[in-house]
XYZ file of C-alpha atoms in Angstrom:
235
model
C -12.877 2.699 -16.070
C -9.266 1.511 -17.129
C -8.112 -0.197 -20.090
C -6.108 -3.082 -18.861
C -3.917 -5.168 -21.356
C -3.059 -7.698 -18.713
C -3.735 -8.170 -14.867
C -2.945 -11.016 -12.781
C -4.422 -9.885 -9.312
C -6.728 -11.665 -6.650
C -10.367 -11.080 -8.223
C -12.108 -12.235 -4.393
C -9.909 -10.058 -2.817
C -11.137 -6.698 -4.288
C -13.566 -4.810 -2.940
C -15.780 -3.109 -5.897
C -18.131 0.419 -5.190
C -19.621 2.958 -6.965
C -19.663 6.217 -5.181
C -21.780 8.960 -7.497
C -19.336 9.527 -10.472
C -16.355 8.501 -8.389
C -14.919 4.200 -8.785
C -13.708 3.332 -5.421
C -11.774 -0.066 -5.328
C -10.049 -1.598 -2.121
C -7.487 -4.260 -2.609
C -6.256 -6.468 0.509
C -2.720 -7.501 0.919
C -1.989 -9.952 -1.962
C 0.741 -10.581 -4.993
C -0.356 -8.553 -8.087
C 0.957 -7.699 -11.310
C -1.096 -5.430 -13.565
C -0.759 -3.511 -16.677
C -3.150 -0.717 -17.297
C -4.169 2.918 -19.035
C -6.461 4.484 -17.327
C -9.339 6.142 -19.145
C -9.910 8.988 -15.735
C -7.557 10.028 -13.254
C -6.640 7.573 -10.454
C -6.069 8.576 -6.589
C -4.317 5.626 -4.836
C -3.621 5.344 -1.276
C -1.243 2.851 0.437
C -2.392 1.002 3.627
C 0.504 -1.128 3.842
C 4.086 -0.584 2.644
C 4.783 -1.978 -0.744
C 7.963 -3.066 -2.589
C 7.895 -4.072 -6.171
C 8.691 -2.939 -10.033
C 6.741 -0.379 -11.772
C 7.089 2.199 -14.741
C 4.475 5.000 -15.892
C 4.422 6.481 -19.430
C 7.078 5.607 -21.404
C 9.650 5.243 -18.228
C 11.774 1.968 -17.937
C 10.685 -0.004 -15.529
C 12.536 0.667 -11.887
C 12.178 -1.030 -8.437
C 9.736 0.739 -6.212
C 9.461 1.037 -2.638
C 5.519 2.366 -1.580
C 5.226 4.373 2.166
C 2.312 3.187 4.137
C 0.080 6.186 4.057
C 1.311 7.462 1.001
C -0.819 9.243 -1.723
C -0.336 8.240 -5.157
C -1.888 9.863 -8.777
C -2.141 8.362 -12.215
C -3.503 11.079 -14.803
C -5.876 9.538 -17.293
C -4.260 7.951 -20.814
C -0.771 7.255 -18.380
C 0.567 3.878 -19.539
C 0.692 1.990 -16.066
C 2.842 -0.899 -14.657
C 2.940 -2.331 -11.434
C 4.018 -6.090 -9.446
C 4.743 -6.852 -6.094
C 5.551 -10.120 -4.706
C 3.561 -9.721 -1.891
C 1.399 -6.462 -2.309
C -0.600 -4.471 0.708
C -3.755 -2.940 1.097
C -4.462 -0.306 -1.220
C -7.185 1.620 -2.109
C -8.092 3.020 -4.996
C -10.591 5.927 -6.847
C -11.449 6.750 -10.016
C -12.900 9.981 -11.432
C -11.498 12.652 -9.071
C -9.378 15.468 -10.901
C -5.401 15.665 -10.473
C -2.327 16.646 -12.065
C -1.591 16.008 -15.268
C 1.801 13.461 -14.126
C 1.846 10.676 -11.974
C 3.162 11.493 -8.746
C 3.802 8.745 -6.013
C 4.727 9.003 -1.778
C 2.782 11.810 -0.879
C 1.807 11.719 3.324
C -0.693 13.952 4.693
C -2.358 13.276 7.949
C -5.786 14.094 6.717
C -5.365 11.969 3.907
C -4.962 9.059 6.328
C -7.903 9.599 8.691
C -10.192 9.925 5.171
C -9.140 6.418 3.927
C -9.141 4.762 7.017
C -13.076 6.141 6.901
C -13.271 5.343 3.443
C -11.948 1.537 4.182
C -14.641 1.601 6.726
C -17.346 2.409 4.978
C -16.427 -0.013 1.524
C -16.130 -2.943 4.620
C -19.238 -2.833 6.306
C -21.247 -1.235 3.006
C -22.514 1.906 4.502
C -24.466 4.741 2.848
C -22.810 6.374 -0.549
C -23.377 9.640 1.865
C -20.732 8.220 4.477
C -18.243 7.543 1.591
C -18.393 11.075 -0.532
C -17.097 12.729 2.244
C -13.743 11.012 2.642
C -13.734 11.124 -1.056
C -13.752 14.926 -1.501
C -11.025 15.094 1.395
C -8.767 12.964 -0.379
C -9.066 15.096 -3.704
C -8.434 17.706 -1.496
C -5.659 16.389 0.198
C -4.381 15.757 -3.221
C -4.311 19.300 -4.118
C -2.847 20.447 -1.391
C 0.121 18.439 -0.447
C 1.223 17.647 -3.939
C 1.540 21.179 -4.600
C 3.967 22.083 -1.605
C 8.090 21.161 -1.579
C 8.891 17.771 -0.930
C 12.244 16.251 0.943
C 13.638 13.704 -1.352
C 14.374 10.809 0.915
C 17.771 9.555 1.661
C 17.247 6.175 0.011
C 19.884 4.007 2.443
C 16.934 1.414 2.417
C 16.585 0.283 -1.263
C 13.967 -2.300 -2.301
C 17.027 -5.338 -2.559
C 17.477 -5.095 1.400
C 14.281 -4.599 2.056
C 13.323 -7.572 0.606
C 16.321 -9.258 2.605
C 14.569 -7.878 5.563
C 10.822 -9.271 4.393
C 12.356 -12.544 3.440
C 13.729 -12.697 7.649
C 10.342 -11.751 8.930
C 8.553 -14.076 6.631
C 10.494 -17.049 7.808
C 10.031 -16.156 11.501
C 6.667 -15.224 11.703
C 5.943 -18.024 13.943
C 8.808 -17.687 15.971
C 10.321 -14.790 18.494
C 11.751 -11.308 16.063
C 13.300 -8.722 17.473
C 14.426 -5.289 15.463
C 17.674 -5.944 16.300
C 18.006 -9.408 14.420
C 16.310 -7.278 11.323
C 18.811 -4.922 12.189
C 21.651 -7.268 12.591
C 21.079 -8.717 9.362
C 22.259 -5.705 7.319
C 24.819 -4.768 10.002
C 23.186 -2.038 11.423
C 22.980 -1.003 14.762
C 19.071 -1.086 15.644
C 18.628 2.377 16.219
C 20.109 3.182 12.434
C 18.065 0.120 10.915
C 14.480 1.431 12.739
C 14.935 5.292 11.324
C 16.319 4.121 7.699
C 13.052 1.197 7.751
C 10.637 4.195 9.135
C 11.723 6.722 6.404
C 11.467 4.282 3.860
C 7.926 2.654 4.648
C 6.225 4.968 6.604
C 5.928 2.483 9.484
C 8.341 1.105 12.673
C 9.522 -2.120 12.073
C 7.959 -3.478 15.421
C 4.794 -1.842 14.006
C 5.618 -3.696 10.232
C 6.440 -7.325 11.960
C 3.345 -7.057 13.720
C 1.085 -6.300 10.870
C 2.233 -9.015 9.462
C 1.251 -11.881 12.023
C -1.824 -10.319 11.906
C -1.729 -10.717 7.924
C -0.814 -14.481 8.784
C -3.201 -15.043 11.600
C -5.915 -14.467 8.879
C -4.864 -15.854 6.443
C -4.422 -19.169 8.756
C -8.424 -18.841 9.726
C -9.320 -18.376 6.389
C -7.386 -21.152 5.310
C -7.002 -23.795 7.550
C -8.490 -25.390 10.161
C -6.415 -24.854 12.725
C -7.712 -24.193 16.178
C -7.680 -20.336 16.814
C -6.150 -20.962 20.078
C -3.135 -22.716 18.144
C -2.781 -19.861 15.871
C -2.792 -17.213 18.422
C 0.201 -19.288 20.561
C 2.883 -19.822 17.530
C 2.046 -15.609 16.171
């Protein structure tokens, strides 16, 4: 269990489950800010790139920009801050063993295809049996690529334009977007713009501006009660 001084972050829209020893929490796309020290290790896994503010430890706090399918770890007793405007689907265990510093971005393919089946099984409430095993390949995903040489990315795409570039998509959701007006709107020729936006998130921008109707879509039939047919013609 964590500590938490403060936590503004939507209560309905986390998903709660207790696997064996291990605390497995799944948050959907939402604004959050939280303040935390965790009292066990943390694995966190990004469904959805993230950009926001955050410090660990005693750091300052610095913007943050959070690759979908990245693998994230929080040692136990780390001072923890974190806000995002708009958030993404995360998930999150508790209880697995790690390194004893927080380290942030890892990708691993069979990190991936383990949450996705952990995400499954939280959703539709299957047996704790069908969740351990995901669970164990994640710590041992963990292990594995956190120990081996990382590229440092070449940062062109800092959180300031790519909140320029959310900001456009969020306006136009119900309207036609093409990468090259995302592209045009930091001067960038569209093939540029779609490998500096993939390095940085983890995901193509035509893949990104997608997920995002589909964000909107449900939101709208959650919402409202607009007809689905309506909602399906202006995303």
């Amino acid at each position: 269990m964590s500590v938490a001084s403060q936590q503004t972050a939507p209560g309905a829209g986390v998903l709660r489950a207790q696997v064996g020893r291990w605390r497995a929490e799944l948050w959907a796309a939402a604004p959050y800010c939280v303040r935390y020290t965790p009292a066990a290790g943390g694995l966190g896994f990004a469904f959805d790139p993230q950009i926001g503010e955050h410090a660990f430890g005693n750091d300052r706090r610095e913007g943050f920009i959070a690759r979908a399918g990245g693998l994230a770890w929080v040692p136990a007793g780390c001072d923890v801050y974190s806000a995002s405007e708009r958030g993404g689907a995360y998930l999150r265990i508790e209880g697995l063993c790690g390194p004893d510093r927080p380290v942030r971005d890892l990708t691993d393919r069979g990190a991936e295809v383990a949450a996705q089946a952990l995400r499954r099984a939280l959703l539709t409430g299957a047996d704790p049996l069908q969740a351990e095993a995901p669970i164990l390949t994640l710590a041992a995903r963990l292990a594995a690529v956190q120990a081996a040489p990382r590229t440092a990315p070449r940062g062109w795409m800092t959180p300031q334009r790519l909140r320029r570039i959310d900001a456009l998509i969020e306006a136009r959701l119900e309207e036609p977007l093409l990468v090259s007006d995302l592209a045009a709107a930091l001067g960038l020729s569209p093939g540029f713009f779609a490998r500096a936006f993939h390095e940085a998130t983890g995901r193509a921008p035509r893949t990104h501006i997608l997920a995002r109707r589909l964000n909107r879509a449900t939101d709208l039939v959650r919402g409202t009660r607009r007809p689905l047919a309506e909602i399906a013609a202006v995303l």
